PDB file of C-alpha atoms in Angstrom:
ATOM      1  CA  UNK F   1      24.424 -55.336  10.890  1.00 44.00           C
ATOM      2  CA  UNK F   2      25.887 -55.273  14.383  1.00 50.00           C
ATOM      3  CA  UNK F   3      28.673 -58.058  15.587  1.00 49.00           C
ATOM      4  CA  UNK F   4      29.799 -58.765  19.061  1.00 54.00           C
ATOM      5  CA  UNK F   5      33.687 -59.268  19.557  1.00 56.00           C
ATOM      6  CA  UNK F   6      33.466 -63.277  18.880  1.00 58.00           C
ATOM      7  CA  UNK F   7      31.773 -62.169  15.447  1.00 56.00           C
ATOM      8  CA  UNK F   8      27.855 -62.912  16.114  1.00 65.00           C
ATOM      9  CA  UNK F   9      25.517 -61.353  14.968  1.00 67.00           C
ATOM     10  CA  UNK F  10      23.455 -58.880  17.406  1.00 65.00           C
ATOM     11  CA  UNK F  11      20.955 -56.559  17.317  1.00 65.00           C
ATOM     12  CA  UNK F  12      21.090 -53.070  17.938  1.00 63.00           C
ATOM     13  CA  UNK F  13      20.207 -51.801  21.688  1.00 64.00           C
ATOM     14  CA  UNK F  14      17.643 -48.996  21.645  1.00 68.00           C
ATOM     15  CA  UNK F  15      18.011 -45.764  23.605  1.00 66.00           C
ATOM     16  CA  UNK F  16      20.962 -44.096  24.349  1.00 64.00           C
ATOM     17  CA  UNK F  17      24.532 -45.967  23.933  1.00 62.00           C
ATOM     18  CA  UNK F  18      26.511 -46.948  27.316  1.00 68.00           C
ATOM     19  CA  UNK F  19      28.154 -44.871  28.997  1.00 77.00           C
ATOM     20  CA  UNK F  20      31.407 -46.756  28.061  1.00 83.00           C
ATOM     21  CA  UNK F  21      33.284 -45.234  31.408  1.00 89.00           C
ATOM     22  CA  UNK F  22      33.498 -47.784  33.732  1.00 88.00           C
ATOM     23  CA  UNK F  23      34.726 -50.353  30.766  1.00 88.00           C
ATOM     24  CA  UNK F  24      37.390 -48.174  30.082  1.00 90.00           C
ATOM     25  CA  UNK F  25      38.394 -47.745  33.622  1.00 92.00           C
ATOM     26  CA  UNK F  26      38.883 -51.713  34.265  1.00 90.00           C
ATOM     27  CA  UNK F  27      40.309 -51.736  30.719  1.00 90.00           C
ATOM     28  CA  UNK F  28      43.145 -49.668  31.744  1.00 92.00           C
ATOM     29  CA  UNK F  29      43.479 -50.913  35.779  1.00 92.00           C
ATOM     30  CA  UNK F  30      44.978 -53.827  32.895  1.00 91.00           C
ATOM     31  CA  UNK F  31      48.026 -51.507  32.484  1.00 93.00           C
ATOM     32  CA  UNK F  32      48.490 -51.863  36.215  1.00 93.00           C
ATOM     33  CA  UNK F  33      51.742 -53.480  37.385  1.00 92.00           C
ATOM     34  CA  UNK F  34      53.354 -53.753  34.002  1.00 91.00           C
ATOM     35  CA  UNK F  35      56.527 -52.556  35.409  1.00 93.00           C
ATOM     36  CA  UNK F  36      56.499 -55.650  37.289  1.00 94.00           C
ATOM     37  CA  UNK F  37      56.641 -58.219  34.809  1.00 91.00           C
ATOM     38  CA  UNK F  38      59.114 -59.491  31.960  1.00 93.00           C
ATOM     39  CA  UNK F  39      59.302 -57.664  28.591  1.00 93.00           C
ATOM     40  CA  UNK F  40      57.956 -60.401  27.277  1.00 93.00           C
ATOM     41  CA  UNK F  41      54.400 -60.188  28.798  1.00 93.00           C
ATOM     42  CA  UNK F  42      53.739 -56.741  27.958  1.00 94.00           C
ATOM     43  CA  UNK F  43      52.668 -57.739  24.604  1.00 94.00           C
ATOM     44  CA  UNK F  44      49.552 -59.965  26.048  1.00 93.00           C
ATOM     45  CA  UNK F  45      48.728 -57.368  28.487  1.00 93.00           C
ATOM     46  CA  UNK F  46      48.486 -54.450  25.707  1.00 94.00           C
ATOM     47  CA  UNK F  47      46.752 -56.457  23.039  1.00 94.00           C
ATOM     48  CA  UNK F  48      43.567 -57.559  26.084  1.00 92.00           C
ATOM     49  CA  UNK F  49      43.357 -53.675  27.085  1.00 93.00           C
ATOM     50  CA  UNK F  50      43.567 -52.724  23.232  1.00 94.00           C
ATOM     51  CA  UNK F  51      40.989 -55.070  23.465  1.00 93.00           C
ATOM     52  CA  UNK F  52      38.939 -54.004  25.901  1.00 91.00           C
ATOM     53  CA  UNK F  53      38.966 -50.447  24.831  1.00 91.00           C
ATOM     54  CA  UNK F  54      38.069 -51.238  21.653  1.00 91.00           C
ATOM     55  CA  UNK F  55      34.851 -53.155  22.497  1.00 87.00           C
ATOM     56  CA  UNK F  56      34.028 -50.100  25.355  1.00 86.00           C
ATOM     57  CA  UNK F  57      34.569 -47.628  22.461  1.00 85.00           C
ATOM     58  CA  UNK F  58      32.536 -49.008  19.975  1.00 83.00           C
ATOM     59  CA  UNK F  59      29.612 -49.069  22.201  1.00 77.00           C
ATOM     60  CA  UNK F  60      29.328 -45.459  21.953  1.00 77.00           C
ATOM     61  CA  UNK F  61      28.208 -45.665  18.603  1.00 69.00           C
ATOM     62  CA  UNK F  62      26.665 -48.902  18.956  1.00 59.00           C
ATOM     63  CA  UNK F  63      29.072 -50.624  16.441  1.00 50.00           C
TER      64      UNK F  63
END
């Protein structure tokens, strides 16, 4: 069984998996401009792109 990040259920995608490329792109453009804020922040930024690449990642192997 296949779940989405919010934990529902969904069904498997025939053909070939995504190419995850462009996901991972945006996913890191989140890294962008970290020098720029407080300490503080960095912890919200890394945890969406950790995030993000997860979900992008997965899709290789439709998981």
């Amino acid at each position: 069984m296949q779940f989405n990040s919010e934990g529902s259920w969904r069904p498997p995608v025939p053909g070939p998996p995504p190419d995850p490329t462009a996901a991972i792109t945006a996913a890191l453009a989140g890294l962008e401009g970290l020098d720029q804020l407080e300490p503080v922040e960095h912890v919200g930024r890394f945890d969406a792109v950790h995030t993000a690449l997860t979900e992008a990642l997965s899709s290789i192997d439709k998981v």
